[in-house]
Coordinates of C-alpha atoms and ligand atoms in Angstrom, one line a residue:
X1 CA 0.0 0.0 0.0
X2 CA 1.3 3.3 -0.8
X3 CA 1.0 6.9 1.2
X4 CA -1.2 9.3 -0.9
X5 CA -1.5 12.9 -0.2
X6 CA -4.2 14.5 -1.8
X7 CA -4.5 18.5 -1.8
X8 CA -8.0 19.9 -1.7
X9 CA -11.0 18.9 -0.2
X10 CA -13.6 19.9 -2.0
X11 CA -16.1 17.4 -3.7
X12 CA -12.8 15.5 -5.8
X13 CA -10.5 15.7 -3.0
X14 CA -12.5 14.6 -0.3
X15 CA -13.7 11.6 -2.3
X16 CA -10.4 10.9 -3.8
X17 CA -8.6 10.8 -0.2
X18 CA -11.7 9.0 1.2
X19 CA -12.1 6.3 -1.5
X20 CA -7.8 5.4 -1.2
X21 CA -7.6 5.3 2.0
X22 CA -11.0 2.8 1.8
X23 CA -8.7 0.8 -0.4
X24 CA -6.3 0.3 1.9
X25 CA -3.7 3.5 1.3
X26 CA -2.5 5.7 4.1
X27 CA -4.0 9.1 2.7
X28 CA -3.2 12.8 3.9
X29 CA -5.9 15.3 2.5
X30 CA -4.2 18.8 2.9
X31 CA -6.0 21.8 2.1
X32 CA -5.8 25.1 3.2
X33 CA -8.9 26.3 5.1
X34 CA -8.3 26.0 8.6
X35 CA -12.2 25.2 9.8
X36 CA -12.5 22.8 7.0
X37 CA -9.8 21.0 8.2
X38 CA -10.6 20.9 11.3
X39 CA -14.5 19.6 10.6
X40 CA -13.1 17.0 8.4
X41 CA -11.0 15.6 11.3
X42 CA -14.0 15.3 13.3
X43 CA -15.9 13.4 10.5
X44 CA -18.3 16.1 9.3
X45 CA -18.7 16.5 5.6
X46 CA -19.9 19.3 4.8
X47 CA -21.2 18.0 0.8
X48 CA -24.6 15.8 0.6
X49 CA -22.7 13.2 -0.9
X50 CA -24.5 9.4 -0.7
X51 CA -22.0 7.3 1.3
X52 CA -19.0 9.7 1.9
X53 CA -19.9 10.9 5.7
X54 CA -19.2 7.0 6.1
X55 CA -16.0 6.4 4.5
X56 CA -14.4 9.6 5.8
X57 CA -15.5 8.2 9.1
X58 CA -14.0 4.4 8.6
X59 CA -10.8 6.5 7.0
X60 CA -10.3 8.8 10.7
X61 CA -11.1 5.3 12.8
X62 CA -8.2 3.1 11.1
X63 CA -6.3 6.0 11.2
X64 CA -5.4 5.5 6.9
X65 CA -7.1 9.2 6.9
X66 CA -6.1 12.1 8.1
X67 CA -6.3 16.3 7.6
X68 CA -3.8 18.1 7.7
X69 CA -3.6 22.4 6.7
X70 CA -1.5 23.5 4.1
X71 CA -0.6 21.3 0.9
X72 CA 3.0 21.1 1.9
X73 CA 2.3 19.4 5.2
X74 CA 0.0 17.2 3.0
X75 CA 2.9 16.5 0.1
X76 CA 6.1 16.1 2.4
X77 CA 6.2 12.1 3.1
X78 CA 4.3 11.3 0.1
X79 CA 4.8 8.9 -2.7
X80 CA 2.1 9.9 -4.9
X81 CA 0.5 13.9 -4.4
X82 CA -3.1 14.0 -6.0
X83 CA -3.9 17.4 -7.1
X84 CA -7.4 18.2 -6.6
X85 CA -8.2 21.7 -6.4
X86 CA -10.6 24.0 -8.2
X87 CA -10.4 25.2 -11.9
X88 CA -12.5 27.5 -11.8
X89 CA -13.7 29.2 -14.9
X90 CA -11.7 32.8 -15.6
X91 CA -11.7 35.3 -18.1
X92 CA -12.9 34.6 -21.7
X93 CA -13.5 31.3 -20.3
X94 CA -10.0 30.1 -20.0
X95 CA -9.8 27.7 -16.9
X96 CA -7.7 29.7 -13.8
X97 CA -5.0 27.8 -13.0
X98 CA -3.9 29.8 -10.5
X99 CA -4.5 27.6 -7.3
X100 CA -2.9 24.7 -9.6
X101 CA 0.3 26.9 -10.1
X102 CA 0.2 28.4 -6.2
X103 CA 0.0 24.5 -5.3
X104 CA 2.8 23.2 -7.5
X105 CA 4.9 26.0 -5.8
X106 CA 4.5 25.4 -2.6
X107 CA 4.7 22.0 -2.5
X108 CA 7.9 21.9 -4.9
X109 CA 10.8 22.3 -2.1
X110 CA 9.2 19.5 0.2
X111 CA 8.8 16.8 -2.3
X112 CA 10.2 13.5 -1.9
X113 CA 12.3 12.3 -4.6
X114 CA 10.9 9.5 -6.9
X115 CA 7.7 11.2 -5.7
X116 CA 4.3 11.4 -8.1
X117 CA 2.6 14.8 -8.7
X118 CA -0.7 13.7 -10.2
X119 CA -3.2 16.2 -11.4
X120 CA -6.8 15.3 -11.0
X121 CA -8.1 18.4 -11.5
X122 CA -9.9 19.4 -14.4
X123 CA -7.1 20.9 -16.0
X124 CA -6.4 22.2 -19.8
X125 CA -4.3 20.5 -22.2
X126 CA -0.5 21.0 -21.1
X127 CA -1.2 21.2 -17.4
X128 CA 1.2 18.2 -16.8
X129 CA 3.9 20.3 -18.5
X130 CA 3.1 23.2 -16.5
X131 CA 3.0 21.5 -13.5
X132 CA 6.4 19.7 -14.1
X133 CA 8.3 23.2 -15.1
X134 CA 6.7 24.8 -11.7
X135 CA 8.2 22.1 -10.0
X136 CA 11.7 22.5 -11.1
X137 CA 11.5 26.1 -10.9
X138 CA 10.6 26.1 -7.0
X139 CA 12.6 23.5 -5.6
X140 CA 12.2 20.0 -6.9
X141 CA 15.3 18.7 -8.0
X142 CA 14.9 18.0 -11.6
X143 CA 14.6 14.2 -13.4
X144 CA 13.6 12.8 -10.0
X145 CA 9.4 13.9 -9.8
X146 CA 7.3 12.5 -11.6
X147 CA 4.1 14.1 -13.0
X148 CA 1.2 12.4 -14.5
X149 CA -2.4 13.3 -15.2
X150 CA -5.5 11.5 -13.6
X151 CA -9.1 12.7 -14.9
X152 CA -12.0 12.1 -12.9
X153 CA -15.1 11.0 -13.9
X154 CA -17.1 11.7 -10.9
X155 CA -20.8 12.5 -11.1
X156 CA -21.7 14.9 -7.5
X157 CA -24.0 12.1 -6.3
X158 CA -22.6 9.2 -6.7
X159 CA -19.0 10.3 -6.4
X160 CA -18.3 7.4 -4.4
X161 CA -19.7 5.0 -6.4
X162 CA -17.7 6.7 -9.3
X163 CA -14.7 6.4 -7.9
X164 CA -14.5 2.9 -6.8
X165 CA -16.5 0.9 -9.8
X166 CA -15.1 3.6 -12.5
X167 CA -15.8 2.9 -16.3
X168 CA -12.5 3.4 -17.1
X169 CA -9.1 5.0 -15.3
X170 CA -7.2 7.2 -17.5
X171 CA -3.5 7.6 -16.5
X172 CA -1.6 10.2 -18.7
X173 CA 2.1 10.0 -18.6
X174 CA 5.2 10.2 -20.7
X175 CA 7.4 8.2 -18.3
X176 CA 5.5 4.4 -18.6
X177 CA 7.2 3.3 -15.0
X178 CA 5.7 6.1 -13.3
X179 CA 2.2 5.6 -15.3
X180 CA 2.6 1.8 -14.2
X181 CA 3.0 3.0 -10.4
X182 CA 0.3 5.1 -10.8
X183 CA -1.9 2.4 -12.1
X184 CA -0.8 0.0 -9.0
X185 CA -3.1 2.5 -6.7
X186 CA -6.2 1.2 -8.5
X187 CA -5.4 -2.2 -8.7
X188 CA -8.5 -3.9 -6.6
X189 CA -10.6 -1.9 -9.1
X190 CA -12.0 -4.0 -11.9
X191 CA -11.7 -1.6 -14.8
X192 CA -9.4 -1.2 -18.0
X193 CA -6.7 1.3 -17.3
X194 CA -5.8 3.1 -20.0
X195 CA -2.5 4.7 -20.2
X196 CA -1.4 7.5 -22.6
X197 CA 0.3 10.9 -23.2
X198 CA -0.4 13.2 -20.8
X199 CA -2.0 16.0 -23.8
X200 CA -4.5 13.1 -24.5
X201 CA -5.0 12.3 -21.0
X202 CA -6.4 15.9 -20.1
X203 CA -8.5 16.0 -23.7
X204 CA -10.3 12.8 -22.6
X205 CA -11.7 14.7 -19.8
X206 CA -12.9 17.9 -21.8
X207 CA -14.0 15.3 -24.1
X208 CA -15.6 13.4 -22.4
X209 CA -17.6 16.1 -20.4
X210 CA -18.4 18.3 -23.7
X211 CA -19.7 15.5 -25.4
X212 CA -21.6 14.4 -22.8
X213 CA -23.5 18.3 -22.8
X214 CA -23.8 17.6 -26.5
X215 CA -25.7 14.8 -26.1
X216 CA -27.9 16.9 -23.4
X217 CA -28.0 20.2 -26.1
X218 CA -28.9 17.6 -29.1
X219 CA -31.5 16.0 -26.6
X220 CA -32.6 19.4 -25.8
X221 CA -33.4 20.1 -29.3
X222 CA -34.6 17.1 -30.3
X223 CA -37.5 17.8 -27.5
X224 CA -37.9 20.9 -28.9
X225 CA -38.8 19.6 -32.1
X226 CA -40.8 17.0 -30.7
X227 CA -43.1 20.1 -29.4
X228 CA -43.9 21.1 -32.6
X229 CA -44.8 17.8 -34.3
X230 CA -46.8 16.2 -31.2
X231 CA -44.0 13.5 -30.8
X232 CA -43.1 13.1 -26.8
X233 CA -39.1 12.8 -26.5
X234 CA -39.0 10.4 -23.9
X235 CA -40.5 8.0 -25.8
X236 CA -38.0 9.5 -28.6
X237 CA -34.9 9.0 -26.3
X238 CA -36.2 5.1 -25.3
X239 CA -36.4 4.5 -29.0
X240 CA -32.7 5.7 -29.9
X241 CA -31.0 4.3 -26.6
X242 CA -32.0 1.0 -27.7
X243 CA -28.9 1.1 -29.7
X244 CA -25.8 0.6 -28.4
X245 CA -24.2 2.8 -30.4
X246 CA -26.4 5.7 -28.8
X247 CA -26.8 4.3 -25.7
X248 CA -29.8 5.8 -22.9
X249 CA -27.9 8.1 -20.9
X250 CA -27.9 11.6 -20.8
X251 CA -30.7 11.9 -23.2
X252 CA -33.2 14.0 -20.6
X253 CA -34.3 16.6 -22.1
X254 CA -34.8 19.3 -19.0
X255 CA -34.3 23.1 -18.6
X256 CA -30.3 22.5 -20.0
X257 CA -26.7 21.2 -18.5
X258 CA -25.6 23.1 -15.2
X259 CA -23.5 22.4 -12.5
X260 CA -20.1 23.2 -11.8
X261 CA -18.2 21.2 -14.8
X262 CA -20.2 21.1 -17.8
X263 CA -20.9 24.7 -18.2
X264 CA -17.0 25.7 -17.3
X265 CA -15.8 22.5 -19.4
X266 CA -17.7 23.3 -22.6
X267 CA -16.4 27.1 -21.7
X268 CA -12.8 25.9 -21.2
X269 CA -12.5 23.7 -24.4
X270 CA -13.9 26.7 -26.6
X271 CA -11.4 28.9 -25.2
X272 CA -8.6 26.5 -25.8
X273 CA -9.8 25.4 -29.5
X274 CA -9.5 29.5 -30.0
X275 CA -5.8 30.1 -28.4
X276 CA -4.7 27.6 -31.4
X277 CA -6.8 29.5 -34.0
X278 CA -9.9 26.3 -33.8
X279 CA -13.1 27.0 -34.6
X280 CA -15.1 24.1 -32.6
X281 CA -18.4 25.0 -34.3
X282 CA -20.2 21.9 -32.7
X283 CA -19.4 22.8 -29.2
X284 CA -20.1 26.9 -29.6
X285 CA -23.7 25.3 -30.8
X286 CA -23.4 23.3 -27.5
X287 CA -23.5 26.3 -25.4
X288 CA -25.4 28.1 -27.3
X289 CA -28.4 25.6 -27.3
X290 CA -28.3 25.0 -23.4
X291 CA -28.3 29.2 -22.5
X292 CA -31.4 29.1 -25.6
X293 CA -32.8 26.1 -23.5
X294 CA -33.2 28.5 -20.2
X295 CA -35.1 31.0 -22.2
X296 CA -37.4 28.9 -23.4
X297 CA -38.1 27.3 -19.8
X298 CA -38.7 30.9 -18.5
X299 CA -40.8 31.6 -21.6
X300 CA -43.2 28.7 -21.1
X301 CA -43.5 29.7 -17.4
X302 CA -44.6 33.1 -18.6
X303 CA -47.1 31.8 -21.0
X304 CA -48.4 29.2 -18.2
X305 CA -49.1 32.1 -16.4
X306 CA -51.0 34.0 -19.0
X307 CA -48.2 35.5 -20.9
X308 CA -46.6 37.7 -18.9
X309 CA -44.7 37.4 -15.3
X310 CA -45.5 40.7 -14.0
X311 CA -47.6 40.2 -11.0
X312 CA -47.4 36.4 -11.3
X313 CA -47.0 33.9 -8.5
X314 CA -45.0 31.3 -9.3
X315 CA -43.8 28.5 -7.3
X316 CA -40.4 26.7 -8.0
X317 CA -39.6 22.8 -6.5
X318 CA -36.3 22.6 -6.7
X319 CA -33.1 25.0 -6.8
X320 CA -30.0 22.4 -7.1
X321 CA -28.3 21.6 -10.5
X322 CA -30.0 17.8 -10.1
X323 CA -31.4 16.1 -7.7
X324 CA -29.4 14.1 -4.9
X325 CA -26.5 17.3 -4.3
X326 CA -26.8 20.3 -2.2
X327 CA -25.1 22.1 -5.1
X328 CA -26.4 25.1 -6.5
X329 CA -23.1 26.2 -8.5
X330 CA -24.6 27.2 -12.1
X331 CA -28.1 25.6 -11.1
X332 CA -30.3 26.1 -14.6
X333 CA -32.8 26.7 -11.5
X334 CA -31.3 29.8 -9.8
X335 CA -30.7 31.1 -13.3
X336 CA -34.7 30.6 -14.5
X337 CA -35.4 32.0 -10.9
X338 CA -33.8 35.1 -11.3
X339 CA -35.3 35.8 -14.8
X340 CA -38.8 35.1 -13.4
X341 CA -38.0 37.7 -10.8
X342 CA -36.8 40.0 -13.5
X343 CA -39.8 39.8 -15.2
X344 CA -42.2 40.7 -12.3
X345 CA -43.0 37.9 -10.6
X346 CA -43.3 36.7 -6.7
X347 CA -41.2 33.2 -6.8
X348 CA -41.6 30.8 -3.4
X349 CA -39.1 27.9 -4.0
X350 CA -38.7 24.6 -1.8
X351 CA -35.5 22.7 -2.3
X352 CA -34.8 19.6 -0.2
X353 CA -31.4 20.4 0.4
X354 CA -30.1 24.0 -0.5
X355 CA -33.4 26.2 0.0
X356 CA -31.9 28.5 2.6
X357 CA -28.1 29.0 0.7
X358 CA -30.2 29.8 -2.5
X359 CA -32.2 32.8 -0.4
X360 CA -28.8 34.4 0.1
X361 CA -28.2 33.5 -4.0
X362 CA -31.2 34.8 -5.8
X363 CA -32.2 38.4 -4.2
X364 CA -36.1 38.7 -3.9
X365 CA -36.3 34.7 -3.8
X366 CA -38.6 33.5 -1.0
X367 CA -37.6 30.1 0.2
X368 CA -40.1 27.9 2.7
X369 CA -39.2 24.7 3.8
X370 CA -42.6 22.5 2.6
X371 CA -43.5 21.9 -1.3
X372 CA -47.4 23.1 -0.5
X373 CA -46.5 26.0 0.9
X374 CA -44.6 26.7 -2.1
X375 CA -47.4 26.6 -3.8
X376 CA -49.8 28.7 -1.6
X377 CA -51.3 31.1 -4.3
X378 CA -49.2 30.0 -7.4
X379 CA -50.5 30.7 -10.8
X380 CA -47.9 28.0 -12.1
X381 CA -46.2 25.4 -10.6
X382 CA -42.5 24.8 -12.1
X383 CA -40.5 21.5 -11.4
X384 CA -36.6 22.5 -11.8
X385 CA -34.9 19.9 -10.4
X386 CA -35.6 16.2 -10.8
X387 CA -35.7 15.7 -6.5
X388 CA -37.5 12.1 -6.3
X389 CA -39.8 13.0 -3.7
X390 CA -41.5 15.2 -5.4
X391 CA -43.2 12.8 -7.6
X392 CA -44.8 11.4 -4.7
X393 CA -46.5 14.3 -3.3
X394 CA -50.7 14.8 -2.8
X395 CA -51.3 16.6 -5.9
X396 CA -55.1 17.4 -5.0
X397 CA -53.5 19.2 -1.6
X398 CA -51.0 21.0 -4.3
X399 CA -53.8 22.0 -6.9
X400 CA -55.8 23.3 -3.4
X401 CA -53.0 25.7 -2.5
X402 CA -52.7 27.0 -5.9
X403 CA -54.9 30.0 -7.4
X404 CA -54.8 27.9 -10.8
X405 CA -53.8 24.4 -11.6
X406 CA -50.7 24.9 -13.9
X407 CA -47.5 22.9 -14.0
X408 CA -44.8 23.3 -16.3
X409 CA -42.4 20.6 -15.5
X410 CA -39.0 21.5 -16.6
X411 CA -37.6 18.0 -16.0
X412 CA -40.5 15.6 -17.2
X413 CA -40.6 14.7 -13.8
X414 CA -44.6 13.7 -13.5
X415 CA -46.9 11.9 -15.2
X416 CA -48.9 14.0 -17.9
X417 CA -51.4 11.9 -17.5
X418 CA -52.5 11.7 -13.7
X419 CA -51.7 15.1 -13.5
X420 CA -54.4 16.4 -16.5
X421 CA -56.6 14.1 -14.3
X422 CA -56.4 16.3 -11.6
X423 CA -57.2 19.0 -13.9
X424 CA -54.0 20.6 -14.6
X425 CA -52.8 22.3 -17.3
X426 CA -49.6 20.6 -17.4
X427 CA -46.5 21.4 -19.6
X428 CA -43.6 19.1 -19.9
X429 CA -40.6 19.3 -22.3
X430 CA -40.7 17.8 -25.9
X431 CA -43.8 15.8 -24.8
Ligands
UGA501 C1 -20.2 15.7 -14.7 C2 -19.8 14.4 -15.4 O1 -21.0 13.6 -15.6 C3 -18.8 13.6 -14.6 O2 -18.4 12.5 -15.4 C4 -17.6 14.5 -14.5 O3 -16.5 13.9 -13.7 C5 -18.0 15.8 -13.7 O4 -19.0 16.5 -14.5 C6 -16.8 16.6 -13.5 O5 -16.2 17.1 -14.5 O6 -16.3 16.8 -12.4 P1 -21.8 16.4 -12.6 O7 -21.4 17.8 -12.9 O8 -21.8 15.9 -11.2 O9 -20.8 15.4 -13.5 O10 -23.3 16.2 -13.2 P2 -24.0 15.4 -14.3 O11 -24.8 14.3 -13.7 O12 -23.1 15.1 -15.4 O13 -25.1 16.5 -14.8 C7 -24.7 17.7 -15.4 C8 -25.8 18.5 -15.8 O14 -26.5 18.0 -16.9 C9 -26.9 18.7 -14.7 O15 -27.4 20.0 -14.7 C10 -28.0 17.7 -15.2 O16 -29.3 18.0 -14.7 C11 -27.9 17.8 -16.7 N1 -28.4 16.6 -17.4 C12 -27.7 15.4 -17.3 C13 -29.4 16.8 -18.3 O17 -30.0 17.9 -18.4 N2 -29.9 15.7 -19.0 C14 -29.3 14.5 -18.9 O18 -29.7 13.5 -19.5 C15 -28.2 14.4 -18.0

């Protein structure tokens, strides 16, 4: 078993350090906020993450976990140092490496040699080169680090389930012996490891996450289409996913993509298909479609309500980008909130999990903590996020507390049917 330090911990880094030490590594998670570390050492998660309060706390009782601040303390007796800190998008949509850079400096003069800097952030093609130069700018003595890149493929959710039965493992490297030592942390996984240049290692991940939003813009369209010729895209999407080759994922139509990756991803790749003179038509279309697929959400609201917000009550279920996270990073929900509040309307959300952090998000948002108080008044009733439990609610209670039985259901949550048997107007997408 090997000794991991992982810097960050954030959603990656806390599931990265969490999942290792579960497989039997001795894992330091370093990071540089002084509460968070110290809430992490007492077990307290502070992500809704299914399964992860459980493994931090197996991690901190065999002691094969630990927090430490500062990503030097974290990197100093390390054979491999997982970098997982934020990306986050910057200006024109380039990715900000800065906390990559700040990280790579610091930890630089404390690195053992034959050491492994691994970059599991999201980072742009040439990271590992950057990351390398850093290193033997600030300390590390040259030829005797080595640095590979490590995508992840984890969905906020079921990070933990991503992380330990992955699809694949990617390992980017130009050095095979350190890619092969790399690849011996994930051996009691069963998936194929796939081991390549580290440029082709970091475009699997934009890849792979931009194509992922072009299925959801394509979708999107499709649905769209589907409106005007009285076809109903789920049946649509059932249909294609038969085939292999298409496969049934990611075809939901809904209000458009969200979420901390996608949106910055797609944003990221454009940006760097530009600084070498590319023009990535598809994936400009990508973007384009998903920021059209709001307005239309918010434009079907609008005519639910008689065709125009001003003065409109409008109740939202559902703030976070999906269902099953707290997150409410570039939530397709807050953003349709915010335009329904710019057009004149009174909006009273209810969120399972993130209700309250949105109040302080959206100004003019009223949050309440029950789904039929949500809808106390409400000229329309909007679904924004795909939260389970809201299938399963007393509709006749919910068309009660509403002034008029409309539902526009932004994520083809509920069932037309029962809910035009209860006398509501109800408005899916593409169906
Ligand atoms: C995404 C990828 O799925 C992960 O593989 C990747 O590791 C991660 O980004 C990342 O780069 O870190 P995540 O952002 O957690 O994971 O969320 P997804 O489940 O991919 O959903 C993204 C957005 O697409 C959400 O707003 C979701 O509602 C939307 N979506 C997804 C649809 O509108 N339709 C679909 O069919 C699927």
């Amino acid at each position: 078993m090997s000794s991991i330090a992982v810097i960050g911990g954030g959603y990656v880094g806390l599931t990265t350090a969490a999942c290792f030490a579960h497989l039997g590594h001795d894992v330091v998670c370093g990071d540089n906020d002084a509460e968070r570390v110290r809430s992490l050492s007492k077990g307290e998660v502070p992500v809704l993450e299914e399964g992860l309060p459980e493994l931090v706390a197996a991690g901190l009782a065999s002691r094969r976990l630990s927090f430490v601040l500062t990503a030097a303390a974290a990197a100093k007796t390390a054979e491999f140092v997982f970098l997982c800190v934020p990306t986050p998008q910057g200006e024109n949509g380039a990715a900000d490496l800065s906390i990559v850079e700040a990280v790579a400096r610091e930890i630089a003069p404390v690195l053992r040699p034959e050491s492994v800097v691994v970059n599991k952030s999201t980072v742009p093609i040439g990271s590992a080169d950057l990351v390398e130069r850093l290193l033997n700018e600030n300390g590390a003595v040259p030829g005797t680090i080595g640095v590979a890149s490590n995508p992840e493929f984890l969905r906020e959710g079921s990070a933990v389930r991503d992380f330990l039965e992955p699809h694949r493992v990617v390992i980017g490297c130009k050095d095979t012996e350190v890619a092969v030592r790399v690849s011996e942390l994930y051996r009691d996984l069963r998936a194929p490891i796939l081991v390549t240049d580290a440029a082709s290692a970091e475009m699997i991940k934009y890849a792979s996450n931009a194509f992922l939003a072009t299925k959801i813009s394509f979708i999107n369209q499709v649905a769209n289409l589907c409106e005007e010729v009285s076809a109903d895209v789920r049946e649509v999407a059932l249909g294609m996913g038969y085939d292999p080759r298409i496969g049934f994922e990611f075809l939901h139509a809904g209000p458009g993509y969200g979420g901390s990756c996608f949106p910055k991803d797609v944003q990221a790749l454009l940006y760097s298909a530009q600084t070498v003179g590319y023009d990535f038509q598809l994936l400009r279309s990508v973007h384009d479609v998903n920021q059209i697929q709001h307005d239309r959400m918010v434009e079907k609201i609008a005519n639910a309500a008689g065709g125009s917000l001003d003065g409109a009550t409008i109740a939202v279920w559902g703030l976070t980008f999906k269902a099953n996270t707290d997150d409410l990073r570039d939530s397709p929900a807050l953003a349709i909130a915010r335009r329904l509040i710019d057009g004149g309307a009174t909006v009273r959300a209810y969120d399972p999990a993130a209700g309250e952090r949105a109040a302080g998000l959206v100004p003019g948002l009223e949050v309440v903590s029950d789904p039929y108080e949500a809808c106390d008044g409400a000229d329309v009733l909007t679904v924004l996020t795909e939260w389970d439990e809201l299938r399963w609610l007393d509709f006749e209670r919910v068309g009660a507390a509403m002034r008029q039985r409309r539902i526009v259901d932004a994520r083809n949550l509920l069932d037309p049917a029962a809910m035009r048997q209860r006398s509501f107007a109800y408005e899916g997408v593409g169906r």
